[in-house]
mmCIF file of C-alpha atoms and ligand atoms in Angstrom:
data_model
loop_
_atom_site.group_PDB
_atom_site.id
_atom_site.type_symbol
_atom_site.label_atom_id
_atom_site.label_comp_id
_atom_site.label_asym_id
_atom_site.label_seq_id
_atom_site.Cartn_x
_atom_site.Cartn_y
_atom_site.Cartn_z
ATOM 1 C CA MET U 1 -24.532 -13.322 -1.542
ATOM 2 C CA SER U 2 -22.227 -14.473 1.270
ATOM 3 C CA GLU U 3 -21.367 -12.279 4.272
ATOM 4 C CA GLY U 4 -18.721 -9.661 3.503
ATOM 5 C CA VAL U 5 -15.066 -10.216 4.303
ATOM 6 C CA THR U 6 -12.212 -7.748 4.115
ATOM 7 C CA ILE U 7 -8.899 -8.965 2.703
ATOM 8 C CA ALA U 8 -5.628 -7.034 3.092
ATOM 9 C CA LEU U 9 -3.231 -7.651 0.195
ATOM 10 C CA SER U 10 0.445 -6.692 0.210
ATOM 11 C CA LYS U 11 1.235 -4.112 -2.425
ATOM 12 C CA GLY U 12 4.459 -4.368 -4.435
ATOM 13 C CA LYS U 13 5.997 -7.513 -5.924
ATOM 14 C CA LEU U 14 3.472 -9.860 -4.301
ATOM 15 C CA LEU U 15 0.370 -8.091 -5.584
ATOM 16 C CA PRO U 16 0.204 -9.311 -9.234
ATOM 17 C CA PRO U 17 0.699 -13.040 -8.424
ATOM 18 C CA THR U 18 -1.717 -12.769 -5.476
ATOM 19 C CA LEU U 19 -4.436 -11.246 -7.666
ATOM 20 C CA ALA U 20 -3.815 -13.939 -10.295
ATOM 21 C CA LEU U 21 -4.172 -16.662 -7.639
ATOM 22 C CA PHE U 22 -7.491 -15.235 -6.423
ATOM 23 C CA ARG U 23 -8.757 -15.079 -10.020
ATOM 24 C CA GLN U 24 -7.804 -18.738 -10.529
ATOM 25 C CA ALA U 25 -9.612 -19.532 -7.275
ATOM 26 C CA GLY U 26 -12.837 -18.201 -8.823
ATOM 27 C CA TYR U 27 -12.716 -14.566 -7.691
ATOM 28 C CA SER U 28 -12.671 -13.439 -11.293
ATOM 29 C CA ALA U 29 -13.153 -9.734 -10.651
ATOM 30 C CA TYR U 30 -9.823 -9.352 -8.815
ATOM 31 C CA HIS U 31 -8.023 -6.867 -11.045
ATOM 32 C CA VAL U 32 -5.995 -3.741 -10.238
ATOM 33 C CA GLN U 33 -4.669 -1.382 -12.908
ATOM 34 C CA ASP U 34 -0.990 -0.399 -12.663
ATOM 35 C CA ASN U 35 -1.814 3.268 -12.029
ATOM 36 C CA ASP U 36 -4.720 2.557 -9.661
ATOM 37 C CA ARG U 37 -4.363 4.731 -6.545
ATOM 38 C CA ARG U 38 -7.440 3.373 -4.761
ATOM 39 C CA LEU U 39 -6.721 1.750 -1.392
ATOM 40 C CA ILE U 40 -10.063 -0.032 -1.056
ATOM 41 C CA LEU U 41 -11.491 -2.155 -3.851
ATOM 42 C CA GLU U 42 -15.063 -3.434 -3.614
ATOM 43 C CA TYR U 43 -16.045 -6.761 -5.171
ATOM 44 C CA PRO U 44 -19.735 -7.041 -4.234
ATOM 45 C CA GLU U 45 -20.238 -10.021 -6.562
ATOM 46 C CA HIS U 46 -17.922 -12.020 -4.251
ATOM 47 C CA GLY U 47 -18.891 -10.234 -1.029
ATOM 48 C CA HIS U 48 -15.253 -9.136 -0.681
ATOM 49 C CA ARG U 49 -13.581 -5.843 0.078
ATOM 50 C CA VAL U 50 -9.851 -5.664 -0.665
ATOM 51 C CA LEU U 51 -7.412 -3.311 1.062
ATOM 52 C CA ILE U 52 -4.105 -2.516 -0.642
ATOM 53 C CA VAL U 53 -1.580 -2.242 2.180
ATOM 54 C CA ARG U 54 2.164 -1.986 2.742
ATOM 55 C CA PRO U 55 3.446 -5.540 3.359
ATOM 56 C CA SER U 56 4.664 -4.765 6.868
ATOM 57 C CA ASP U 57 1.217 -3.340 7.771
ATOM 58 C CA VAL U 58 -0.800 -6.400 6.665
ATOM 59 C CA PRO U 59 -0.407 -8.304 10.000
ATOM 60 C CA VAL U 60 -1.515 -5.176 11.896
ATOM 61 C CA TYR U 61 -4.757 -4.862 9.888
ATOM 62 C CA VAL U 62 -5.475 -8.562 10.363
ATOM 63 C CA GLU U 63 -4.531 -8.855 14.034
ATOM 64 C CA TYR U 64 -6.727 -5.845 14.938
ATOM 65 C CA GLY U 65 -9.603 -7.140 12.798
ATOM 66 C CA ALA U 66 -9.676 -4.195 10.344
ATOM 67 C CA ALA U 67 -9.170 -6.977 7.791
ATOM 68 C CA ASP U 68 -10.459 -10.540 8.259
ATOM 69 C CA LEU U 69 -7.794 -12.068 6.036
ATOM 70 C CA GLY U 70 -4.430 -10.994 4.658
ATOM 71 C CA ILE U 71 -1.668 -12.057 2.322
ATOM 72 C CA VAL U 72 1.861 -11.379 3.526
ATOM 73 C CA GLY U 73 5.390 -12.802 3.365
ATOM 74 C CA LYS U 74 6.628 -15.170 6.064
ATOM 75 C CA ASP U 75 9.567 -12.770 6.534
ATOM 76 C CA VAL U 76 7.155 -10.153 7.893
ATOM 77 C CA LEU U 77 5.434 -12.735 10.126
ATOM 78 C CA LEU U 78 8.779 -13.898 11.537
ATOM 79 C CA GLU U 79 9.669 -10.301 12.323
ATOM 80 C CA GLN U 80 6.345 -9.271 13.884
ATOM 81 C CA SER U 81 5.025 -12.551 15.384
ATOM 82 C CA PRO U 82 1.383 -11.391 15.142
ATOM 83 C CA ASP U 83 -1.371 -13.326 16.919
ATOM 84 C CA VAL U 84 -3.127 -14.568 13.762
ATOM 85 C CA TYR U 85 -4.067 -17.895 12.229
ATOM 86 C CA GLU U 86 -1.799 -18.905 9.299
ATOM 87 C CA PRO U 87 -3.553 -21.673 7.361
ATOM 88 C CA VAL U 88 -2.004 -21.553 3.859
ATOM 89 C CA ASP U 89 1.462 -21.273 2.357
ATOM 90 C CA LEU U 90 0.747 -19.789 -1.088
ATOM 91 C CA ARG U 91 4.212 -20.794 -2.409
ATOM 92 C CA LEU U 92 4.497 -17.392 -4.070
ATOM 93 C CA GLY U 93 7.260 -14.869 -3.586
ATOM 94 C CA ILE U 94 9.734 -17.513 -2.480
ATOM 95 C CA CYS U 95 12.931 -15.966 -1.147
ATOM 96 C CA LYS U 96 15.333 -16.333 1.766
ATOM 97 C CA LEU U 97 16.411 -14.157 4.660
ATOM 98 C CA VAL U 98 20.194 -14.205 4.799
ATOM 99 C CA VAL U 99 23.201 -12.747 6.518
ATOM 100 C CA ALA U 100 25.446 -11.209 3.851
ATOM 101 C CA LYS U 101 28.870 -9.589 3.911
ATOM 102 C CA PRO U 102 31.237 -7.837 1.524
ATOM 103 C CA ASN U 103 33.018 -10.320 -0.716
ATOM 104 C CA GLY U 104 36.407 -11.114 0.836
ATOM 105 C CA GLN U 105 35.603 -9.900 4.353
ATOM 106 C CA VAL U 106 36.623 -12.134 7.255
ATOM 107 C CA PRO U 107 34.116 -14.708 8.569
ATOM 108 C CA MET U 108 32.034 -13.718 11.594
ATOM 109 C CA GLN U 109 33.918 -15.544 14.352
ATOM 110 C CA ARG U 110 37.253 -13.887 13.493
ATOM 111 C CA LEU U 111 36.063 -10.330 14.050
ATOM 112 C CA SER U 112 37.253 -9.080 17.430
ATOM 113 C CA SER U 113 34.770 -6.249 18.067
ATOM 114 C CA LYS U 114 30.980 -6.410 18.118
ATOM 115 C CA LEU U 115 29.487 -6.841 14.630
ATOM 116 C CA ARG U 116 27.298 -4.073 13.294
ATOM 117 C CA VAL U 117 24.357 -5.491 11.371
ATOM 118 C CA ALA U 118 22.030 -3.379 9.222
ATOM 119 C CA THR U 119 18.552 -4.715 8.543
ATOM 120 C CA LYS U 120 14.844 -4.144 8.098
ATOM 121 C CA TYR U 121 14.358 -7.189 10.390
ATOM 122 C CA PRO U 122 15.756 -6.280 13.843
ATOM 123 C CA ASN U 123 13.804 -8.946 15.776
ATOM 124 C CA VAL U 124 14.745 -11.814 13.456
ATOM 125 C CA THR U 125 18.341 -10.594 13.389
ATOM 126 C CA GLU U 126 18.647 -10.264 17.151
ATOM 127 C CA ARG U 127 17.142 -13.753 17.687
ATOM 128 C CA PHE U 128 19.501 -15.278 15.124
ATOM 129 C CA PHE U 129 22.706 -13.767 16.512
ATOM 130 C CA THR U 130 21.652 -14.437 20.123
ATOM 131 C CA GLN U 131 21.207 -18.117 19.228
ATOM 132 C CA GLN U 132 24.713 -18.023 17.752
ATOM 133 C CA GLY U 133 25.980 -16.584 21.052
ATOM 134 C CA MET U 134 27.196 -13.526 19.183
ATOM 135 C CA PRO U 135 26.192 -10.075 20.474
ATOM 136 C CA VAL U 136 25.647 -7.568 17.662
ATOM 137 C CA GLU U 137 24.851 -3.896 17.270
ATOM 138 C CA LEU U 138 21.665 -3.573 15.225
ATOM 139 C CA ILE U 139 21.143 -0.758 12.761
ATOM 140 C CA LYS U 140 17.537 -0.485 11.624
ATOM 141 C CA LEU U 141 17.120 0.664 8.025
ATOM 142 C CA TYR U 142 14.013 0.862 5.832
ATOM 143 C CA GLY U 143 15.384 -0.058 2.379
ATOM 144 C CA SER U 144 18.452 -0.362 0.114
ATOM 145 C CA ILE U 145 20.073 -2.379 2.911
ATOM 146 C CA GLU U 146 22.894 -3.521 0.610
ATOM 147 C CA LEU U 147 24.315 -0.009 0.700
ATOM 148 C CA ALA U 148 25.212 -0.136 4.411
ATOM 149 C CA PRO U 149 28.388 -2.297 4.214
ATOM 150 C CA LEU U 150 29.585 -0.473 1.100
ATOM 151 C CA VAL U 151 29.893 2.824 2.973
ATOM 152 C CA GLY U 152 31.115 1.453 6.311
ATOM 153 C CA LEU U 153 27.785 1.763 8.120
ATOM 154 C CA ALA U 154 27.654 -1.975 8.903
ATOM 155 C CA ASP U 155 29.800 -5.141 8.800
ATOM 156 C CA ARG U 156 26.884 -7.364 7.818
ATOM 157 C CA ILE U 157 23.349 -7.095 6.536
ATOM 158 C CA VAL U 158 20.326 -9.295 7.102
ATOM 159 C CA ASP U 159 18.022 -9.025 4.110
ATOM 160 C CA LEU U 160 15.888 -10.899 1.609
ATOM 161 C CA VAL U 161 17.466 -12.592 -1.381
ATOM 162 C CA GLU U 162 15.346 -13.701 -4.287
ATOM 163 C CA THR U 163 17.464 -13.909 -7.448
ATOM 164 C CA GLY U 164 20.727 -12.859 -5.759
ATOM 165 C CA LYS U 165 21.219 -10.079 -8.311
ATOM 166 C CA THR U 166 21.238 -7.222 -5.773
ATOM 167 C CA LEU U 167 23.912 -8.906 -3.621
ATOM 168 C CA LYS U 168 26.053 -9.642 -6.671
ATOM 169 C CA ALA U 169 25.680 -6.138 -8.114
ATOM 170 C CA ASN U 170 26.971 -4.719 -4.827
ATOM 171 C CA ASN U 171 29.835 -7.207 -4.398
ATOM 172 C CA LEU U 172 28.220 -8.881 -1.388
ATOM 173 C CA VAL U 173 28.038 -12.601 -0.663
ATOM 174 C CA GLU U 174 25.671 -14.734 1.345
ATOM 175 C CA GLU U 175 27.138 -15.991 4.627
ATOM 176 C CA GLU U 176 24.219 -17.798 6.324
ATOM 177 C CA VAL U 177 20.580 -18.533 5.523
ATOM 178 C CA ILE U 178 18.374 -17.579 8.481
ATOM 179 C CA ALA U 179 15.003 -18.656 7.049
ATOM 180 C CA TRP U 180 13.057 -19.265 3.869
ATOM 181 C CA SER U 181 10.041 -17.119 3.145
ATOM 182 C CA SER U 182 6.944 -17.294 0.947
ATOM 183 C CA ALA U 183 3.550 -15.590 0.929
ATOM 184 C CA ARG U 184 1.072 -16.773 3.564
ATOM 185 C CA LEU U 185 -2.680 -16.406 3.970
ATOM 186 C CA ILE U 186 -3.380 -15.118 7.469
ATOM 187 C CA VAL U 187 -6.712 -14.871 9.274
ATOM 188 C CA ASN U 188 -7.990 -12.853 12.220
ATOM 189 C CA ARG U 189 -8.847 -15.326 15.003
ATOM 190 C CA ALA U 190 -12.220 -13.784 15.917
ATOM 191 C CA SER U 191 -13.245 -13.443 12.238
ATOM 192 C CA LEU U 192 -12.626 -17.136 11.714
ATOM 193 C CA LYS U 193 -15.349 -17.854 14.287
ATOM 194 C CA MET U 194 -17.749 -15.039 13.335
ATOM 195 C CA LYS U 195 -17.511 -15.418 9.538
ATOM 196 C CA HIS U 196 -16.648 -19.079 9.504
ATOM 197 C CA ALA U 197 -18.471 -20.126 6.315
ATOM 198 C CA THR U 198 -17.068 -17.410 4.056
ATOM 199 C CA ILE U 199 -13.541 -17.592 5.434
ATOM 200 C CA THR U 200 -13.312 -21.376 5.217
ATOM 201 C CA GLU U 201 -14.537 -21.123 1.633
ATOM 202 C CA VAL U 202 -11.773 -18.634 0.749
ATOM 203 C CA ILE U 203 -9.195 -20.843 2.503
ATOM 204 C CA SER U 204 -10.300 -24.004 0.732
ATOM 205 C CA ARG U 205 -10.476 -22.362 -2.721
ATOM 206 C CA ILE U 206 -6.982 -20.894 -2.308
ATOM 207 C CA LYS U 207 -5.586 -24.174 -0.932
ATOM 208 C CA GLU U 208 -7.039 -26.030 -3.897
ATOM 209 C CA GLN U 209 -5.295 -23.696 -6.357
ATOM 210 C CA VAL U 210 -1.978 -23.950 -4.501
ATOM 211 C CA THR U 211 -2.166 -27.763 -4.543
ATOM 212 C CA LYS U 212 -3.124 -27.724 -8.239
ATOM 213 C CA GLY U 213 -0.192 -25.397 -9.010
ATOM 214 C CA GLN U 214 2.187 -27.690 -7.136
ATOM 215 C CA SER U 215 1.024 -30.875 -8.879
ATOM 216 C CA GLU U 216 1.329 -29.166 -12.283
ATOM 217 C CA LYS U 217 4.947 -28.251 -11.468
ATOM 218 C CA ARG U 218 5.831 -31.799 -10.317
ATOM 219 C CA PRO U 219 7.378 -34.022 -13.048
ATOM 220 C CA LYS U 220 4.917 -36.651 -14.323
ATOM 221 C CA LYS U 221 5.557 -40.196 -13.066
ATOM 222 C CA GLY U 222 5.658 -43.138 -15.468
ATOM 223 C CA ARG U 223 8.030 -44.733 -17.882
ATOM 224 C CA GLN U 224 9.782 -42.604 -20.480
ATOM 225 C CA ARG U 225 9.474 -44.029 -23.949
HETATM 226 C C1 PRP N 1 14.404 -6.576 -1.894
HETATM 227 C C2 PRP N 1 15.442 -7.007 -0.878
HETATM 228 C C3 PRP N 1 16.720 -6.979 -1.685
HETATM 229 C C4 PRP N 1 16.234 -7.397 -3.075
HETATM 230 C C5 PRP N 1 16.574 -8.844 -3.311
HETATM 231 O O1 PRP N 1 14.437 -5.205 -1.981
HETATM 232 O O2 PRP N 1 15.463 -6.137 0.238
HETATM 233 O O3 PRP N 1 17.269 -5.698 -1.724
HETATM 234 O O4 PRP N 1 14.802 -7.212 -3.107
HETATM 235 O O5 PRP N 1 16.171 -9.264 -4.582
HETATM 236 P P1 PRP N 1 17.171 -10.041 -5.560
HETATM 237 O O6 PRP N 1 17.868 -11.120 -4.785
HETATM 238 O O7 PRP N 1 16.261 -10.596 -6.624
HETATM 239 O O8 PRP N 1 18.125 -9.038 -6.126
HETATM 240 P P2 PRP N 1 13.278 -4.336 -2.636
HETATM 241 O O9 PRP N 1 13.378 -4.397 -4.110
HETATM 242 O O10 PRP N 1 11.972 -4.764 -2.075
HETATM 243 O O11 PRP N 1 13.647 -2.853 -2.198
HETATM 244 P P3 PRP N 1 14.309 -2.265 -0.875
HETATM 245 O O12 PRP N 1 15.769 -2.605 -0.912
HETATM 246 O O13 PRP N 1 14.109 -0.794 -0.960
HETATM 247 O O14 PRP N 1 13.606 -2.880 0.298
#
């Protein structure tokens, strides 16, 4: 059996496709029941231990070495800028980080006073508006961000958009795209040296599946008959 590695997976929307990807990559035992409350899952047949972690905590576990590897959205990495190695874009959980506003509200440059922006991503938001030369007042929230402009708490929000249904349902419209996001495999820098063989094997198996998935999605070349 190979040396043990600990992998922190993001719970929530990313968990089912992440587990499916690991199974396709040959880690067949990767299963979690819907009502499973365990936070540590042991897969001795693969030499893996899996931690089920809040997405925003995954970089912390990996940076501090409590996990050797992790799966987390690029949105979280942009916000936290952890000192980790980021070798694979899993092309799962694709979404965008946007500035959004109530439908019909004036564009940003025509507002005279400082904009109030509600977000779960204060660092990304501050960087974006600073680059625009536009000082803003940040309001940090932890969820249901779309509510803030509806009740006068904020003029704008910065949040993730996947299908666009939440914006539409709350009569909000996208104003600017700040960045695209997808799930990334991240690695603790010291672990990569200390557990090199096992970690490079995980990386290459996952990369292979991602490449396979991409080529299956691409339209076949050749003449149509
Ligand atoms: C996320 C995000 C948006 C929504 C976007 O929220 O913050 O609210 O999904 O998805 P859509 O474009 O497909 O509608 P999440 O469901 O994670 O809950 P939260 O608002 O409590 O963070």
